[in-house]
XYZ file of C-alpha atoms in Angstrom:
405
model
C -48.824 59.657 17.923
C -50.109 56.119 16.845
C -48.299 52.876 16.409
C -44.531 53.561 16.451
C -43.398 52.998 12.463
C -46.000 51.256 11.972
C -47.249 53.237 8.591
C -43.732 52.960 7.315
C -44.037 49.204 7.408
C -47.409 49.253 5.748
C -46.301 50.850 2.841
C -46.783 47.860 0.185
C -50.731 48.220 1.387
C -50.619 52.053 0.750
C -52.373 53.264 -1.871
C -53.068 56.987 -3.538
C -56.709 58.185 -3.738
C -58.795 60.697 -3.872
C -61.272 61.750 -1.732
C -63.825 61.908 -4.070
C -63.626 58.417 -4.496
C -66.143 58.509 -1.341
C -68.779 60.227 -2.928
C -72.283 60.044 -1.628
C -70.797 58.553 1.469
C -70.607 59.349 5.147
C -67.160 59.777 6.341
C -65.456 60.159 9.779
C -63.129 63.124 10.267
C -60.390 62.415 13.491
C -61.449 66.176 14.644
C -57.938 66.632 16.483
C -55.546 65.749 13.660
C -57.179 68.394 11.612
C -57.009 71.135 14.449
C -53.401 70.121 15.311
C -52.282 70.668 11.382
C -54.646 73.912 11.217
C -53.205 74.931 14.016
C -49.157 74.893 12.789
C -50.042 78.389 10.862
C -51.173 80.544 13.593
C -49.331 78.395 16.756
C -47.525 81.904 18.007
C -50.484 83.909 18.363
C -52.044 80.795 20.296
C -49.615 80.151 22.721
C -49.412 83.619 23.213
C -52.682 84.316 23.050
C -52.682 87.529 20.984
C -55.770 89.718 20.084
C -57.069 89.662 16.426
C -58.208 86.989 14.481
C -55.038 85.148 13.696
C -55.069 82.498 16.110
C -58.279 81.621 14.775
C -56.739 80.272 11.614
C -57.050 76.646 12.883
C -60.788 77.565 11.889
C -60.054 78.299 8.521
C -57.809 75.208 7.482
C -60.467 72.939 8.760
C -63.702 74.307 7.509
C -61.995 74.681 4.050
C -61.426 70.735 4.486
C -64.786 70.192 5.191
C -65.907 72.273 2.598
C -63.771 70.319 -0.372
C -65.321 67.181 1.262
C -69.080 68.570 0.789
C -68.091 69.877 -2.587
C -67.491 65.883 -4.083
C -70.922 65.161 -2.015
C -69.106 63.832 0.784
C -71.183 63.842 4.425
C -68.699 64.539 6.880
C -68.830 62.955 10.572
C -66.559 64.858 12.976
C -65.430 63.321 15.663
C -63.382 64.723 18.542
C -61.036 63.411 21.486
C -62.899 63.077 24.844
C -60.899 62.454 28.285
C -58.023 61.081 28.468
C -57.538 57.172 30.066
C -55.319 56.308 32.928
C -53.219 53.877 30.303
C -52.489 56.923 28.662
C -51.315 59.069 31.330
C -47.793 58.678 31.062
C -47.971 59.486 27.254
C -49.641 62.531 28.340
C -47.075 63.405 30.663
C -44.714 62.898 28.591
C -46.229 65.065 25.700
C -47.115 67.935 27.686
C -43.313 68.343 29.485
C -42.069 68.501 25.385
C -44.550 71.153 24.883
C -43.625 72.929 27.954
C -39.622 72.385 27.372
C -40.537 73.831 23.720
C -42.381 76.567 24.870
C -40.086 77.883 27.282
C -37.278 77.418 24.445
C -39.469 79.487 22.113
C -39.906 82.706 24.474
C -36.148 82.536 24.835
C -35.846 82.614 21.130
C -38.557 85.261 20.652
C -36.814 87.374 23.078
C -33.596 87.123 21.528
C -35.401 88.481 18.163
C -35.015 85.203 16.479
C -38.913 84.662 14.940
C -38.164 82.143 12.838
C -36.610 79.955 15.392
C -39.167 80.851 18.156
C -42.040 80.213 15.202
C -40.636 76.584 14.447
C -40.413 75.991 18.359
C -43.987 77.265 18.819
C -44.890 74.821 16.422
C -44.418 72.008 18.754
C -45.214 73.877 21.755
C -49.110 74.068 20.876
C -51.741 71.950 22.470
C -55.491 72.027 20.489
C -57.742 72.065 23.862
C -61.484 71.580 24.306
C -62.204 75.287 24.526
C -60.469 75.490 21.290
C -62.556 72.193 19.881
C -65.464 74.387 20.980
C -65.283 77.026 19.052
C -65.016 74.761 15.962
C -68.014 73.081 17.076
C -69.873 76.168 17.071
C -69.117 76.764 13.741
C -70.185 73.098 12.636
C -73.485 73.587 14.552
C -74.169 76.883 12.181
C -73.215 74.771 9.277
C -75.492 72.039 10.002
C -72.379 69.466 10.144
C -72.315 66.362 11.663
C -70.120 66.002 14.856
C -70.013 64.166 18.029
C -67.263 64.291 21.762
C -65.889 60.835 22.277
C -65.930 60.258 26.005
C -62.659 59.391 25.468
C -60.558 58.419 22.484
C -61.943 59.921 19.046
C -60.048 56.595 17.347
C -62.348 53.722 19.241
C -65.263 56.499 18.456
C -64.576 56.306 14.940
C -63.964 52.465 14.522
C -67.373 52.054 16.570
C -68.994 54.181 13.826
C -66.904 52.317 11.233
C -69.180 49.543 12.674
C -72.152 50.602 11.870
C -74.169 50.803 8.734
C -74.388 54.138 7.518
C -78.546 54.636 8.020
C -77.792 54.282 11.692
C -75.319 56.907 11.583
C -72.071 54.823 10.361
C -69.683 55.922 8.434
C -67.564 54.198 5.552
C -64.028 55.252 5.831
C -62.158 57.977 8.209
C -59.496 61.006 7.470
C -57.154 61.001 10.154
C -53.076 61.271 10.856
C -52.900 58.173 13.283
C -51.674 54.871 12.627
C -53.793 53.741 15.928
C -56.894 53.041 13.603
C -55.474 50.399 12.203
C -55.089 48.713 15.794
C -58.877 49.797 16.490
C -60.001 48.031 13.355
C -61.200 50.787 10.987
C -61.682 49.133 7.513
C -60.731 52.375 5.544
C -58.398 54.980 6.677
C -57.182 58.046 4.592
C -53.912 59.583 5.733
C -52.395 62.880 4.559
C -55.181 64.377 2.267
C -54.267 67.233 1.391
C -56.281 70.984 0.683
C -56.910 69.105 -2.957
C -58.346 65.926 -1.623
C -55.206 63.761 -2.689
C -54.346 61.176 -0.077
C -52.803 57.701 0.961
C -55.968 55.281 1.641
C -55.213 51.267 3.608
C -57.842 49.121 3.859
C -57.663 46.478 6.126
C -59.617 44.031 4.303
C -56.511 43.753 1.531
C -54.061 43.213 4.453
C -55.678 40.365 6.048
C -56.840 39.288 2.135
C -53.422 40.116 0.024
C -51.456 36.790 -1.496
C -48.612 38.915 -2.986
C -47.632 41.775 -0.479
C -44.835 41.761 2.210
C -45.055 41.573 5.208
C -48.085 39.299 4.816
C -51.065 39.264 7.371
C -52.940 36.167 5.809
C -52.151 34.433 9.146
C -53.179 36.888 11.385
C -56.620 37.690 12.992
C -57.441 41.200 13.877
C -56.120 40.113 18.045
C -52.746 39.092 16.490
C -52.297 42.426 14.662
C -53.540 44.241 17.402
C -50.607 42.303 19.507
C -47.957 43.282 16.534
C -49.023 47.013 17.423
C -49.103 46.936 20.747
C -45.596 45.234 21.057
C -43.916 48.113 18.488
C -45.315 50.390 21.051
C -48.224 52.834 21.193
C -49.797 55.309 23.308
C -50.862 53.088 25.728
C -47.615 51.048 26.366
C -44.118 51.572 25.365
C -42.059 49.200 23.802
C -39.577 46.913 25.780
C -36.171 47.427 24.157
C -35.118 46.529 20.957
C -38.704 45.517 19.972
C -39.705 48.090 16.901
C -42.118 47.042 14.462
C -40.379 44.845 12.311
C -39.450 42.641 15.442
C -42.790 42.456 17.062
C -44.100 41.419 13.152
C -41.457 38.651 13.577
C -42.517 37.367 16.537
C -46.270 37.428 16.118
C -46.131 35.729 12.732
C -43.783 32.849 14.074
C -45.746 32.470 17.373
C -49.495 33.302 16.249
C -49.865 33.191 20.136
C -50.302 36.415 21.774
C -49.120 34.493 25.316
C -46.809 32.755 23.671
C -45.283 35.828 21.890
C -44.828 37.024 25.763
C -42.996 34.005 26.892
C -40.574 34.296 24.595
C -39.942 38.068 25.292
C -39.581 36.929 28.711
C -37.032 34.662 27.263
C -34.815 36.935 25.096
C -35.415 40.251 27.239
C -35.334 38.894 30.522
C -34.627 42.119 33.013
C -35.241 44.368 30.288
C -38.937 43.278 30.297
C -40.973 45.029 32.839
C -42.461 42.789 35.457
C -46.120 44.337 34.932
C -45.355 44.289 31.189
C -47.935 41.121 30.322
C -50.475 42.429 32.664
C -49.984 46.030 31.413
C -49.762 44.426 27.319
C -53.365 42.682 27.822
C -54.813 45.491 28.698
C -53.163 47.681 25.929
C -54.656 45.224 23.969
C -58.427 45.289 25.564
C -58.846 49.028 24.994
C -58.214 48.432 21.393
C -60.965 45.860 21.109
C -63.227 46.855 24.206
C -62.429 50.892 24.713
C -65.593 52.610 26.118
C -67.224 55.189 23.433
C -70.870 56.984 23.362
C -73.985 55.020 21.887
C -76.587 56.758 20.192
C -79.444 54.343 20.099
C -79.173 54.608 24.216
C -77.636 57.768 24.669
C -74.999 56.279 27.129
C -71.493 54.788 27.367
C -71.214 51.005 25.966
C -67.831 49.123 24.616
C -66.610 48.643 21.134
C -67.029 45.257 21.399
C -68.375 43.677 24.705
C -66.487 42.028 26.780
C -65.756 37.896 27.338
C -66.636 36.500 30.181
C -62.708 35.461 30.437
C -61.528 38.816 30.348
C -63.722 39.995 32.654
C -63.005 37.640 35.185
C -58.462 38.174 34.375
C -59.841 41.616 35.434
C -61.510 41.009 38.452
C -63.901 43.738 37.577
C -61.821 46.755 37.034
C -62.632 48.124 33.893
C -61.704 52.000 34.445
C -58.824 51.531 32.518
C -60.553 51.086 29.082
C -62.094 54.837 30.234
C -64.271 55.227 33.284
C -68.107 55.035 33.462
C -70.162 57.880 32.867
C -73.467 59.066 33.817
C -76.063 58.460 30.603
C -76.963 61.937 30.965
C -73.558 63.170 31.334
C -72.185 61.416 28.498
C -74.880 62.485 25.999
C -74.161 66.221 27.327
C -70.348 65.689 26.422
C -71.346 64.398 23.126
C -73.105 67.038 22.055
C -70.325 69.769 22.818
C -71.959 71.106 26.105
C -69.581 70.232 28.404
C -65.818 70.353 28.640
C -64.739 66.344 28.729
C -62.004 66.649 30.530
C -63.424 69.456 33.583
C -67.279 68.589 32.898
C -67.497 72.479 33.233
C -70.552 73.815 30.422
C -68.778 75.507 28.201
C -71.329 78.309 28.393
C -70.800 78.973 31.659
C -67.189 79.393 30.858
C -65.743 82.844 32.488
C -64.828 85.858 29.561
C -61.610 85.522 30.727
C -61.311 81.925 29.271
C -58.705 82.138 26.492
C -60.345 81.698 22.980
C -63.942 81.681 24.255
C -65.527 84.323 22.449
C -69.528 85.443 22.197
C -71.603 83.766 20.117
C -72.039 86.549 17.822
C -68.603 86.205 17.380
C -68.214 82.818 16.232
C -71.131 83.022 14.104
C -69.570 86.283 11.933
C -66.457 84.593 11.534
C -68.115 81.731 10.733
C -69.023 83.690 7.450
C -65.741 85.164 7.091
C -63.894 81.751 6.934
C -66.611 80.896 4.347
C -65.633 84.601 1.826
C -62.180 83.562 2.483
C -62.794 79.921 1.650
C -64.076 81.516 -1.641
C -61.532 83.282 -2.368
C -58.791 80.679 -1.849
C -61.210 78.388 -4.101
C -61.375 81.168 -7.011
C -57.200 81.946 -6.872
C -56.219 78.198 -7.040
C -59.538 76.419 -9.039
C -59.313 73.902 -6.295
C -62.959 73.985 -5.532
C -65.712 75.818 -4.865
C -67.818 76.511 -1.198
C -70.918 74.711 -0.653
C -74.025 76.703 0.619
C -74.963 74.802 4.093
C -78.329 74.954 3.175
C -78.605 71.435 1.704
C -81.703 69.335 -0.125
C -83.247 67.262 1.624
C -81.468 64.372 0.140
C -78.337 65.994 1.316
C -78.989 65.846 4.806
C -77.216 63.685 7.035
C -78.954 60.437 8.503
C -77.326 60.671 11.916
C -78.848 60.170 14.785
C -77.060 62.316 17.501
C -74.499 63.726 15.294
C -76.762 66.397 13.968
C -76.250 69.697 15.552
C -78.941 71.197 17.779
């Protein structure tokens, strides 16, 4: 997930924080990466699908996140992954034949008797889907916490909002396990923050700005690191061989030409190189400056950044690759966590047969019993205590669409 090594080689610009360093400050929360960690304690009852409340424990890891995060006065902004794009497909592909490959592997192993082996191979057999991003969101909605469905990627959501100033709903740094923010331009990124708030923290501002750290990025502009990324490989395009991170640094910094950089990979890769690898490169680069994400202000689809006149004209118009248009209407419903992004099914109409769609009734009780178990976790370790979501006045969020209805 994210920019292949590309953390690793960011290292000198890594710093230790913690979370309450953000206090009194709105910050985004990459829904997914939280879900997908949540989800590692309870991923045999979900791909089973077992009865009880065990699978639900995905719940309880998150909302005790959010929870330490409103404890140091922290307003969090969750943000979760929309539809997928077509640049991505082969990713996705690609992803869901290793969780299929794992899963099968895992029934063999649970059959055999062997739970710890079939637990590890569960492990990286789950998928987090938007039924289960549902029932999260009805929890959020009962706790009065900000949230918002990207149409598509939750990163270009969360760099849009990292955009904005905070009284018209930005946010000022975001908690997430992907490197890809980086490429998408988020000035403050938190990786690895842990149940105690401890994390790793880059902001880009000291790796364009730094005199004494290696690799230096004084030379680059935010295209030319987005280049560097793209040419390591990422989700959107994989990298031609041989180039990993280190080499597509190299040639970036020597060639501060993002055509240039391709010429000479032309050069030194020859066959190796793809023929539709510069076409398919620009527009890896694109999504990360122009990706399609929702707009409050007019409740419809816009891009990050809009788009040159020269790039729209290299693209002759075709612009379903940085994620397709979407009805205003349509969008704002998928924002607000009525409507499956991906099937554009409501999720109330769901059938009871849907796996992990319970009654509302449901979700709301166990709503409170992730809270008394939140307090009892806080009380055994001293690691914090729960926050009632009935805030002051001066508590509540300034969002405009975030706020649950």
């Amino acid at each position: 997930m994210g920019i292949k090594d590309l953390l690793r080689f960011m290292k000198p610009y890594i710093e230790p924080i913690h979370i309450k360093k953000y206090a009194g400050k709105r910050v985004g929360i990459d829904a997914y990466s939280w879900l997908h960690k949540g989800a590692y304690s309870c991923s045999m009852e979900i791909c089973l699908n077992t009865e009880g409340d065990k699978k639900f424990q995905y719940l309880n890891y998150f909302m005790h996140r959010i929870n330490l995060l409103r404890h140091h006065n922290i307003v969090p902004v969750v943000v979760f992954d929309g539809g997928d794009i077509s640049c991505k497909d082969a990713t996705g592909q690609e992803r869901s034949r290793k969780r299929k490959a794992n899963l099968d592997l895992a029934m063999e192993k649970l059959k055999e008797g062997n739970r710890n082996a079939a637990s590890e191979l569960f492990q990286r057999a789950v998928s987090i889907t938007p039924s289960m991003a549902y029932q999260l969101i009805q929890i959020l909605r009962s706790e009065d916490i900000e949230f918002v469905v990207a149409p598509y990627e939750a990163d270009a959501q969360l760099a849009y909002l990292s955009s904005l100033e905070p009284e018209n709903g930005g946010i000022i740094a975001v908690i997430s396990e992907d490197s890809d923010l980086l490429a998408y331009g988020c000035p403050a990124i938190v990786f690895k923050m842990d149940r105690y708030g401890n994390g790793e923290e880059i902001l880009l501002h000291k790796v364009f700005e730094s005199a004494t750290c290696v690799p230096s990025f004084r030379h680059f502009d935010k295209e030319l690191f987005i280049g560097m990324c793209v040419l390591a490989g990422c989700d959107f395009l994989p990298s031609v061989p041989g180039i990993g991170i280190a080499k597509a640094y190299s040639l970036v910094s020597k060639y501060r030409d993002l055509d240039r950089v391709l010429s000479m990979l032309k050069f030194e890769k020859g066959r190796q190189m793809p023929e539709d690898y510069p076409e398919s490169f620009r527009k890896a680069v694109a999504v990360f400056q122009h990706a399609r994400i929702y707009d409050a202000d007019s409740e419809s689809l816009k891009h990050m950044i809009p788009l040159p006149e020269k790039l729209l004209q290299s693209l002759d118009g075709d612009l379903d690759f940085l994620g397709p248009g979407i009805p205003p209407s349509i969008a704002a419903a998928i924002a607000k966590g009525n409507l499956d992004p991906t099937t554009m099914e409501a999720f109330d109409h769901f059938p009871s047969s849907r796996p992990h769609m319970n009654p509302s009734s449901k979700i709301h009780a166990f709503g409170t019993l992730l809270r008394q178990e939140a307090t009892a976790v806080s009380k055994s370790e001293s690691c914090f205590s729960i926050i009632s979501s009935h805030k002051t006045g001066k508590e509540k969020s300034k969002g405009k669409f975030f706020k649950p209805t």
